[in-house]
mmCIF file of C-alpha atoms in Angstrom:
data_model
loop_
_atom_site.group_PDB
_atom_site.id
_atom_site.type_symbol
_atom_site.label_atom_id
_atom_site.label_comp_id
_atom_site.label_asym_id
_atom_site.label_seq_id
_atom_site.Cartn_x
_atom_site.Cartn_y
_atom_site.Cartn_z
ATOM 1 C CA MET A 1320 -25.913 -24.335 -35.843
ATOM 2 C CA ARG A 1321 -23.799 -21.444 -37.013
ATOM 3 C CA LYS A 1322 -26.508 -18.953 -36.131
ATOM 4 C CA SER A 1323 -26.885 -20.469 -32.673
ATOM 5 C CA THR A 1324 -23.157 -20.322 -32.100
ATOM 6 C CA PHE A 1325 -23.078 -16.711 -33.241
ATOM 7 C CA LEU A 1326 -25.876 -15.756 -30.879
ATOM 8 C CA LYS A 1327 -24.124 -17.452 -27.967
ATOM 9 C CA LEU A 1328 -20.912 -15.593 -28.712
ATOM 10 C CA ALA A 1329 -22.771 -12.340 -29.092
ATOM 11 C CA GLY A 1330 -24.481 -12.897 -25.762
ATOM 12 C CA LEU A 1331 -21.171 -13.642 -24.091
ATOM 13 C CA ALA A 1332 -19.669 -10.494 -25.570
ATOM 14 C CA ALA A 1333 -22.622 -8.441 -24.334
ATOM 15 C CA LEU A 1334 -22.268 -9.920 -20.849
ATOM 16 C CA THR A 1335 -18.562 -9.131 -20.831
ATOM 17 C CA PHE A 1336 -19.252 -5.557 -21.918
ATOM 18 C CA THR A 1337 -21.934 -5.152 -19.267
ATOM 19 C CA THR A 1338 -19.626 -6.491 -16.549
ATOM 20 C CA SER A 1339 -16.839 -4.129 -17.602
ATOM 21 C CA ALA A 1340 -19.223 -1.192 -17.810
ATOM 22 C CA ALA A 1341 -20.505 -1.940 -14.308
ATOM 23 C CA VAL A 1342 -17.141 -1.186 -12.765
ATOM 24 C CA ALA A 1343 -16.267 1.700 -15.080
ATOM 25 C CA GLY A 1344 -16.683 5.344 -14.143
ATOM 26 C CA THR A 1345 -15.260 5.273 -10.607
ATOM 27 C CA LEU A 1346 -13.743 8.739 -10.983
ATOM 28 C CA ASP A 1347 -17.121 10.195 -11.982
ATOM 29 C CA ASP A 1348 -18.781 8.372 -9.084
ATOM 30 C CA VAL A 1349 -16.191 9.695 -6.649
ATOM 31 C CA LYS A 1350 -16.629 13.251 -7.895
ATOM 32 C CA LYS A 1351 -20.401 12.940 -7.632
ATOM 33 C CA LYS A 1352 -20.395 11.714 -4.036
ATOM 34 C CA GLY A 1353 -17.686 14.188 -3.037
ATOM 35 C CA PHE A 1354 -15.107 11.883 -1.467
ATOM 36 C CA VAL A 1355 -12.937 8.832 -2.130
ATOM 37 C CA GLN A 1356 -13.529 5.743 0.022
ATOM 38 C CA CYS A 1357 -10.217 4.115 0.887
ATOM 39 C CA GLY A 1358 -9.810 0.622 2.267
ATOM 40 C CA THR A 1359 -7.065 0.487 4.845
ATOM 41 C CA ASN A 1360 -5.713 -1.460 7.810
ATOM 42 C CA THR A 1361 -7.701 -1.836 11.007
ATOM 43 C CA GLY A 1362 -4.796 -0.386 12.953
ATOM 44 C CA LEU A 1363 -1.117 -0.652 12.042
ATOM 45 C CA PRO A 1364 1.097 2.066 13.574
ATOM 46 C CA GLY A 1365 2.944 4.076 10.964
ATOM 47 C CA PHE A 1366 0.813 2.835 8.068
ATOM 48 C CA ALA A 1367 -2.834 3.267 9.061
ATOM 49 C CA ALA A 1368 -4.236 3.745 12.549
ATOM 50 C CA PRO A 1369 -6.916 5.923 14.162
ATOM 51 C CA ASN A 1370 -6.277 7.893 17.325
ATOM 52 C CA ASP A 1371 -8.671 8.205 20.276
ATOM 53 C CA LYS A 1372 -10.706 10.774 18.311
ATOM 54 C CA GLY A 1373 -11.041 8.494 15.290
ATOM 55 C CA GLU A 1374 -8.594 10.556 13.245
ATOM 56 C CA TRP A 1375 -6.523 8.458 10.849
ATOM 57 C CA SER A 1376 -2.817 8.814 10.156
ATOM 58 C CA GLY A 1377 -0.062 6.833 8.496
ATOM 59 C CA PHE A 1378 1.807 6.163 5.280
ATOM 60 C CA ASP A 1379 -1.141 4.444 3.563
ATOM 61 C CA VAL A 1380 -3.548 7.058 4.899
ATOM 62 C CA ASP A 1381 -1.491 9.847 3.320
ATOM 63 C CA TYR A 1382 -1.538 7.975 0.014
ATOM 64 C CA CYS A 1383 -5.342 7.989 0.162
ATOM 65 C CA ARG A 1384 -5.264 11.687 0.971
ATOM 66 C CA ALA A 1385 -2.983 12.239 -2.018
ATOM 67 C CA VAL A 1386 -5.643 10.705 -4.278
ATOM 68 C CA ALA A 1387 -8.329 12.893 -2.691
ATOM 69 C CA SER A 1388 -6.096 15.938 -3.119
ATOM 70 C CA ALA A 1389 -5.544 15.207 -6.816
ATOM 71 C CA ILE A 1390 -9.306 15.009 -7.409
ATOM 72 C CA PHE A 1391 -10.708 17.636 -5.050
ATOM 73 C CA GLY A 1392 -7.724 19.689 -3.921
ATOM 74 C CA ASP A 1393 -8.798 18.744 -0.390
ATOM 75 C CA LYS A 1394 -7.172 15.930 1.583
ATOM 76 C CA THR A 1395 -10.143 15.730 3.954
ATOM 77 C CA LYS A 1396 -12.202 14.303 1.095
ATOM 78 C CA ALA A 1397 -10.729 10.881 1.872
ATOM 79 C CA LYS A 1398 -12.785 8.520 4.044
ATOM 80 C CA PHE A 1399 -11.443 5.296 5.501
ATOM 81 C CA THR A 1400 -12.859 1.795 5.801
ATOM 82 C CA PRO A 1401 -10.796 -0.416 8.155
ATOM 83 C CA LEU A 1402 -10.478 -3.931 6.729
ATOM 84 C CA ASN A 1403 -8.786 -7.111 7.882
ATOM 85 C CA ALA A 1404 -6.840 -9.294 5.467
ATOM 86 C CA LYS A 1405 -9.828 -11.467 4.546
ATOM 87 C CA GLU A 1406 -12.239 -8.594 4.013
ATOM 88 C CA ARG A 1407 -10.086 -6.316 1.884
ATOM 89 C CA PHE A 1408 -10.512 -7.898 -1.558
ATOM 90 C CA THR A 1409 -14.259 -8.497 -1.248
ATOM 91 C CA ALA A 1410 -14.735 -4.883 -0.181
ATOM 92 C CA LEU A 1411 -12.964 -3.670 -3.320
ATOM 93 C CA GLN A 1412 -14.643 -6.158 -5.659
ATOM 94 C CA SER A 1413 -18.113 -5.270 -4.347
ATOM 95 C CA GLY A 1414 -17.602 -1.510 -4.643
ATOM 96 C CA GLU A 1415 -17.753 -0.913 -0.898
ATOM 97 C CA ILE A 1416 -14.457 0.958 -1.321
ATOM 98 C CA ASP A 1417 -13.029 2.816 -4.315
ATOM 99 C CA ILE A 1418 -9.376 1.998 -3.751
ATOM 100 C CA LEU A 1419 -7.373 -0.317 -1.496
ATOM 101 C CA ILE A 1420 -4.183 1.032 0.055
ATOM 102 C CA ARG A 1421 -3.472 -1.427 2.835
ATOM 103 C CA ASN A 1422 -0.035 -3.136 2.896
ATOM 104 C CA THR A 1423 -1.250 -5.526 0.183
ATOM 105 C CA THR A 1424 1.308 -7.638 -1.673
ATOM 106 C CA TRP A 1425 1.208 -7.662 -5.484
ATOM 107 C CA THR A 1426 1.100 -11.271 -6.724
ATOM 108 C CA ILE A 1427 0.082 -12.865 -10.009
ATOM 109 C CA SER A 1428 -2.955 -14.618 -8.561
ATOM 110 C CA ARG A 1429 -4.314 -11.401 -7.083
ATOM 111 C CA ASP A 1430 -3.630 -9.584 -10.336
ATOM 112 C CA THR A 1431 -5.377 -12.165 -12.517
ATOM 113 C CA SER A 1432 -7.944 -14.234 -10.629
ATOM 114 C CA LEU A 1433 -9.435 -11.654 -8.253
ATOM 115 C CA GLY A 1434 -10.374 -8.984 -10.803
ATOM 116 C CA LEU A 1435 -7.922 -6.500 -9.292
ATOM 117 C CA GLU A 1436 -5.349 -4.169 -10.800
ATOM 118 C CA PHE A 1437 -2.204 -2.984 -9.039
ATOM 119 C CA ALA A 1438 -1.318 0.596 -9.904
ATOM 120 C CA GLY A 1439 2.240 0.606 -8.569
ATOM 121 C CA VAL A 1440 4.473 -0.451 -5.686
ATOM 122 C CA ASN A 1441 4.429 2.168 -2.957
ATOM 123 C CA TYR A 1442 6.519 0.137 -0.483
ATOM 124 C CA TYR A 1443 8.966 -2.717 -1.057
ATOM 125 C CA ASP A 1444 8.917 -5.045 1.925
ATOM 126 C CA GLY A 1445 9.694 -8.626 2.917
ATOM 127 C CA GLN A 1446 8.477 -11.065 5.538
ATOM 128 C CA GLY A 1447 10.362 -11.372 8.804
ATOM 129 C CA PHE A 1448 10.122 -12.735 12.341
ATOM 130 C CA MET A 1449 10.103 -11.187 15.801
ATOM 131 C CA VAL A 1450 10.833 -12.806 19.166
ATOM 132 C CA ASN A 1451 10.853 -11.764 22.804
ATOM 133 C CA SER A 1452 14.595 -11.523 23.398
ATOM 134 C CA LYS A 1453 14.100 -11.489 27.175
ATOM 135 C CA LYS A 1454 12.362 -14.884 27.092
ATOM 136 C CA LEU A 1455 14.430 -16.318 24.226
ATOM 137 C CA PRO A 1456 17.840 -14.631 24.584
ATOM 138 C CA ASP A 1457 19.653 -17.237 22.484
ATOM 139 C CA ILE A 1458 17.477 -16.779 19.377
ATOM 140 C CA LYS A 1459 19.326 -14.530 16.948
ATOM 141 C CA SER A 1460 18.162 -16.002 13.655
ATOM 142 C CA ALA A 1461 14.987 -17.378 12.103
ATOM 143 C CA LEU A 1462 16.952 -20.545 11.385
ATOM 144 C CA GLN A 1463 16.855 -21.231 15.133
ATOM 145 C CA LEU A 1464 13.037 -21.350 15.227
ATOM 146 C CA SER A 1465 12.611 -25.074 14.540
ATOM 147 C CA GLY A 1466 9.801 -26.387 16.737
ATOM 148 C CA ALA A 1467 8.569 -22.900 17.634
ATOM 149 C CA SER A 1468 4.942 -21.799 17.836
ATOM 150 C CA ILE A 1469 4.482 -18.799 15.558
ATOM 151 C CA CYS A 1470 1.639 -16.268 15.514
ATOM 152 C CA VAL A 1471 0.415 -15.444 12.005
ATOM 153 C CA GLN A 1472 -2.580 -13.719 10.454
ATOM 154 C CA ALA A 1473 -4.968 -15.688 8.238
ATOM 155 C CA GLY A 1474 -5.723 -14.785 4.632
ATOM 156 C CA THR A 1475 -2.239 -13.463 3.866
ATOM 157 C CA THR A 1476 0.756 -14.477 1.769
ATOM 158 C CA THR A 1477 2.547 -14.750 5.118
ATOM 159 C CA GLU A 1478 1.146 -18.219 5.845
ATOM 160 C CA MET A 1479 2.370 -19.640 2.543
ATOM 161 C CA ASN A 1480 5.783 -17.969 2.779
ATOM 162 C CA MET A 1481 6.305 -19.360 6.263
ATOM 163 C CA ALA A 1482 5.369 -22.878 5.151
ATOM 164 C CA ASP A 1483 7.787 -22.651 2.217
ATOM 165 C CA TYR A 1484 10.603 -21.319 4.395
ATOM 166 C CA PHE A 1485 10.346 -23.994 7.079
ATOM 167 C CA LYS A 1486 9.988 -26.774 4.510
ATOM 168 C CA ALA A 1487 13.014 -25.533 2.544
ATOM 169 C CA ASN A 1488 15.099 -25.462 5.722
ATOM 170 C CA LYS A 1489 13.770 -28.835 6.966
ATOM 171 C CA MET A 1490 12.388 -27.345 10.173
ATOM 172 C CA GLU A 1491 9.185 -28.032 12.094
ATOM 173 C CA TYR A 1492 6.889 -25.309 13.421
ATOM 174 C CA ASN A 1493 3.455 -24.808 14.925
ATOM 175 C CA PRO A 1494 1.392 -22.050 13.272
ATOM 176 C CA VAL A 1495 -1.026 -20.236 15.580
ATOM 177 C CA VAL A 1496 -3.436 -18.559 13.157
ATOM 178 C CA PHE A 1497 -5.676 -15.538 13.808
ATOM 179 C CA GLU A 1498 -8.133 -13.778 11.531
ATOM 180 C CA LYS A 1499 -7.545 -10.300 12.954
ATOM 181 C CA ILE A 1500 -4.215 -8.570 13.471
ATOM 182 C CA GLU A 1501 -5.342 -7.378 16.908
ATOM 183 C CA GLU A 1502 -5.871 -10.986 17.975
ATOM 184 C CA ALA A 1503 -2.433 -12.019 16.703
ATOM 185 C CA ASN A 1504 -0.817 -9.072 18.487
ATOM 186 C CA ALA A 1505 -2.518 -9.879 21.787
ATOM 187 C CA ALA A 1506 -1.636 -13.570 21.580
ATOM 188 C CA TYR A 1507 2.016 -12.863 20.914
ATOM 189 C CA ASP A 1508 2.191 -10.191 23.618
ATOM 190 C CA SER A 1509 0.697 -12.603 26.170
ATOM 191 C CA GLY A 1510 3.359 -15.214 25.370
ATOM 192 C CA ARG A 1511 1.060 -17.645 23.603
ATOM 193 C CA CYS A 1512 3.532 -17.835 20.684
ATOM 194 C CA ASP A 1513 7.309 -18.058 20.639
ATOM 195 C CA ALA A 1514 7.558 -15.813 17.598
ATOM 196 C CA TYR A 1515 5.499 -13.532 15.381
ATOM 197 C CA THR A 1516 5.746 -13.391 11.602
ATOM 198 C CA THR A 1517 4.432 -10.815 9.142
ATOM 199 C CA ASP A 1518 5.888 -8.188 6.817
ATOM 200 C CA GLN A 1519 8.956 -6.687 8.435
ATOM 201 C CA SER A 1520 7.582 -3.150 8.321
ATOM 202 C CA SER A 1521 4.494 -4.376 10.183
ATOM 203 C CA LEU A 1522 6.671 -6.001 12.840
ATOM 204 C CA TYR A 1523 8.130 -2.602 13.710
ATOM 205 C CA GLY A 1524 4.600 -1.224 14.035
ATOM 206 C CA VAL A 1525 3.385 -4.183 16.075
ATOM 207 C CA ARG A 1526 6.375 -3.880 18.407
ATOM 208 C CA LEU A 1527 5.319 -0.333 19.328
ATOM 209 C CA SER A 1528 1.938 -1.643 20.507
ATOM 210 C CA LEU A 1529 3.353 -4.345 22.812
ATOM 211 C CA SER A 1530 3.480 -4.071 26.602
ATOM 212 C CA ASN A 1531 7.287 -3.885 26.658
ATOM 213 C CA PRO A 1532 8.485 -2.949 23.145
ATOM 214 C CA ASP A 1533 12.181 -2.974 24.066
ATOM 215 C CA ASP A 1534 11.971 -6.667 25.012
ATOM 216 C CA HIS A 1535 11.305 -7.675 21.424
ATOM 217 C CA MET A 1536 13.746 -8.087 18.555
ATOM 218 C CA VAL A 1537 13.077 -8.266 14.823
ATOM 219 C CA LEU A 1538 15.296 -11.039 13.441
ATOM 220 C CA PRO A 1539 17.529 -10.206 10.460
ATOM 221 C CA GLU A 1540 16.202 -12.685 7.891
ATOM 222 C CA ILE A 1541 13.907 -11.529 5.081
ATOM 223 C CA ILE A 1542 12.252 -14.642 3.655
ATOM 224 C CA SER A 1543 10.093 -13.220 0.846
ATOM 225 C CA LYS A 1544 9.442 -10.380 -1.555
ATOM 226 C CA GLU A 1545 6.447 -8.300 -0.486
ATOM 227 C CA PRO A 1546 5.836 -5.415 -2.910
ATOM 228 C CA PHE A 1547 2.914 -3.460 -1.463
ATOM 229 C CA GLY A 1548 0.638 -2.003 -4.115
ATOM 230 C CA VAL A 1549 -2.114 0.530 -4.600
ATOM 231 C CA VAL A 1550 -5.082 -1.574 -5.756
ATOM 232 C CA VAL A 1551 -8.200 -0.832 -7.819
ATOM 233 C CA ARG A 1552 -10.771 -2.954 -9.666
ATOM 234 C CA GLN A 1553 -10.040 -4.177 -13.175
ATOM 235 C CA GLY A 1554 -12.122 -2.745 -16.005
ATOM 236 C CA ASP A 1555 -11.812 0.969 -15.222
ATOM 237 C CA ALA A 1556 -8.732 2.269 -17.017
ATOM 238 C CA GLN A 1557 -9.290 5.911 -16.090
ATOM 239 C CA TRP A 1558 -9.486 5.207 -12.364
ATOM 240 C CA ALA A 1559 -6.431 2.950 -12.554
ATOM 241 C CA ASP A 1560 -4.595 5.804 -14.300
ATOM 242 C CA VAL A 1561 -5.478 8.226 -11.507
ATOM 243 C CA ALA A 1562 -4.152 5.813 -8.868
ATOM 244 C CA ARG A 1563 -1.038 5.016 -10.912
ATOM 245 C CA TRP A 1564 -0.095 8.594 -11.716
ATOM 246 C CA VAL A 1565 -0.702 9.932 -8.206
ATOM 247 C CA HIS A 1566 1.915 7.395 -7.092
ATOM 248 C CA ASN A 1567 4.332 8.431 -9.841
ATOM 249 C CA ALA A 1568 3.743 12.128 -9.148
ATOM 250 C CA LEU A 1569 4.791 11.671 -5.505
ATOM 251 C CA LEU A 1570 8.050 10.026 -6.604
ATOM 252 C CA ASN A 1571 8.789 12.505 -9.375
ATOM 253 C CA ALA A 1572 8.163 15.419 -7.044
ATOM 254 C CA GLU A 1573 10.713 14.078 -4.574
ATOM 255 C CA GLU A 1574 13.256 13.485 -7.327
ATOM 256 C CA SER A 1575 12.748 17.065 -8.585
ATOM 257 C CA GLY A 1576 13.113 18.507 -5.081
ATOM 258 C CA ILE A 1577 9.508 19.721 -4.912
ATOM 259 C CA THR A 1578 8.206 19.819 -1.326
ATOM 260 C CA GLN A 1579 5.260 21.157 0.646
ATOM 261 C CA ALA A 1580 7.381 24.124 1.626
ATOM 262 C CA ASN A 1581 8.553 25.143 -1.847
ATOM 263 C CA VAL A 1582 5.878 23.932 -4.279
ATOM 264 C CA GLU A 1583 4.495 27.436 -4.906
ATOM 265 C CA GLU A 1584 7.977 28.753 -5.640
ATOM 266 C CA MET A 1585 8.744 25.761 -7.861
ATOM 267 C CA LYS A 1586 5.768 26.696 -10.063
ATOM 268 C CA LYS A 1587 7.975 29.505 -11.355
ATOM 269 C CA SER A 1588 10.719 27.082 -12.431
ATOM 270 C CA ASP A 1589 12.056 27.242 -16.005
ATOM 271 C CA SER A 1590 12.686 23.492 -16.024
ATOM 272 C CA PRO A 1591 10.480 21.855 -18.697
ATOM 273 C CA GLU A 1592 10.206 18.725 -16.555
ATOM 274 C CA ILE A 1593 9.022 20.630 -13.483
ATOM 275 C CA LYS A 1594 6.639 22.761 -15.554
ATOM 276 C CA ARG A 1595 5.020 19.614 -16.968
ATOM 277 C CA LEU A 1596 4.801 18.057 -13.510
ATOM 278 C CA LEU A 1597 3.219 21.115 -11.906
ATOM 279 C CA GLY A 1598 0.906 21.932 -14.810
ATOM 280 C CA THR A 1599 2.463 25.277 -15.712
ATOM 281 C CA GLU A 1600 3.624 24.220 -19.172
ATOM 282 C CA ALA A 1601 1.880 26.200 -21.922
ATOM 283 C CA GLU A 1602 -1.187 24.457 -23.342
ATOM 284 C CA THR A 1603 -0.618 21.371 -21.171
ATOM 285 C CA LYS A 1604 -3.379 18.756 -21.124
ATOM 286 C CA ILE A 1605 -1.764 16.175 -18.851
ATOM 287 C CA GLY A 1606 -4.125 16.768 -15.939
ATOM 288 C CA VAL A 1607 -7.198 17.141 -18.137
ATOM 289 C CA ASP A 1608 -6.382 13.866 -19.901
ATOM 290 C CA LEU A 1609 -6.455 12.179 -16.475
ATOM 291 C CA GLY A 1610 -9.885 13.626 -15.755
ATOM 292 C CA LEU A 1611 -8.370 16.106 -13.288
ATOM 293 C CA GLU A 1612 -7.242 19.729 -13.348
ATOM 294 C CA ASN A 1613 -3.803 20.621 -14.676
ATOM 295 C CA ASP A 1614 -2.510 21.632 -11.229
ATOM 296 C CA TRP A 1615 -3.384 18.205 -9.761
ATOM 297 C CA VAL A 1616 0.216 17.587 -8.661
ATOM 298 C CA VAL A 1617 0.442 20.993 -6.972
ATOM 299 C CA LYS A 1618 -2.656 20.088 -4.958
ATOM 300 C CA ILE A 1619 -1.142 16.769 -3.906
ATOM 301 C CA ILE A 1620 2.164 18.220 -2.764
ATOM 302 C CA LYS A 1621 0.573 21.164 -0.945
ATOM 303 C CA ASN A 1622 -1.623 18.783 1.036
ATOM 304 C CA VAL A 1623 0.597 15.782 1.802
ATOM 305 C CA GLY A 1624 4.098 16.468 0.448
ATOM 306 C CA ASN A 1625 6.185 14.250 -1.816
ATOM 307 C CA TYR A 1626 6.920 10.536 -1.380
ATOM 308 C CA GLY A 1627 9.946 11.168 0.828
ATOM 309 C CA GLU A 1628 8.023 13.493 3.120
ATOM 310 C CA ILE A 1629 5.189 10.975 3.500
ATOM 311 C CA PHE A 1630 7.706 8.210 4.249
ATOM 312 C CA GLU A 1631 9.784 10.181 6.734
ATOM 313 C CA ARG A 1632 7.010 11.529 8.948
ATOM 314 C CA ASN A 1633 5.079 8.263 9.161
ATOM 315 C CA ILE A 1634 7.604 5.426 9.163
ATOM 316 C CA GLY A 1635 11.060 6.914 8.563
ATOM 317 C CA THR A 1636 13.902 7.741 10.910
ATOM 318 C CA GLY A 1637 12.009 10.788 12.174
ATOM 319 C CA SER A 1638 9.054 8.633 13.249
ATOM 320 C CA PRO A 1639 8.619 6.200 16.156
ATOM 321 C CA LEU A 1640 9.158 3.267 13.759
ATOM 322 C CA LYS A 1641 12.554 4.607 12.579
ATOM 323 C CA ILE A 1642 12.603 2.531 9.372
ATOM 324 C CA ALA A 1643 15.491 3.381 7.046
ATOM 325 C CA ARG A 1644 14.588 4.119 3.418
ATOM 326 C CA GLY A 1645 16.743 1.187 2.239
ATOM 327 C CA ILE A 1646 15.389 -0.240 -1.003
ATOM 328 C CA ASN A 1647 12.540 2.294 -0.831
ATOM 329 C CA ALA A 1648 14.988 5.094 -1.563
ATOM 330 C CA LEU A 1649 14.794 6.737 -4.974
ATOM 331 C CA TRP A 1650 16.645 5.009 -7.808
ATOM 332 C CA THR A 1651 19.009 7.990 -7.877
ATOM 333 C CA LYS A 1652 20.054 7.081 -4.339
ATOM 334 C CA GLY A 1653 20.448 3.336 -4.802
ATOM 335 C CA GLY A 1654 16.855 2.318 -4.123
ATOM 336 C CA LEU A 1655 14.060 0.775 -6.183
ATOM 337 C CA GLN A 1656 11.583 3.650 -6.211
ATOM 338 C CA TYR A 1657 11.399 5.063 -9.714
ATOM 339 C CA GLY A 1658 8.774 7.544 -10.864
ATOM 340 C CA ILE A 1659 7.549 6.918 -14.426
ATOM 341 C CA PRO A 1660 8.024 10.123 -16.487
ATOM 342 C CA ILE A 1661 5.126 12.566 -16.539
ATOM 343 C CA ARG A 1662 5.300 14.039 -20.020
#
């Protein structure tokens, strides 16, 4: 009996090891194939959207290019797989993509039951509502939406948040659910729904795609916490480290004042912190320990800039979305973004 039990346990341990080994080595695989495959949105202005030539741009897209830059020194070594909300996790779990950077909320169930690992929060968001203020001029608050039909995308935390919010406020509503964001956008634009709900940042992007953007108003209420994360598979610590430290490098570079324009000059800095960050510290092994070269951060900043530059050109006040930094400002400026020390 004891021998049988031992053999069963040994077999289980071997299976566990084999499963873990199967997902290990993503960095080596990426280097071998010569590019990183990024899962991203099917088309969300400001975050991830292709133009008429199939060229991708956006906040999440630049994050993918930052990862490619850290590995190859070449931002064009990032390829993009557009995924809807239902497809995204399966694509990552199956190995179809190497990394998921697609306005994906970090929750405990996703972190534990789906075999995923979140490498950091690259955008703090919250769920909101949008209405056509020309058709519903009296609606100024989400608390006035009792009885409304509301467009929502399936397979998201948005559905659950909305149900909780209306139940807590003793209001009725009629969810109109769509699998694809394009379908939800079209339905709302055609007047099929009284309101649209999703992450507030997405509402600003959706509004730009509507027939008459100025007719629509994003309501002030934020009804949830939606920390968007950079996501990889569990079981590959090295690849998770690459994703995690690319994110932290972008934040630390902004805090240190290192930009695309001055990164070469900043390599001459006498600051120990900047020298460590840019790989100019004597006998440094920080980059090598990550499986990269010691100037990995220099490559990132030269190609895509720091966190603030990525934010501003894609979704910030200098972009069509005109989203204020708000809680996504650096901690030194009253926000929540805080780069873990690179030392």
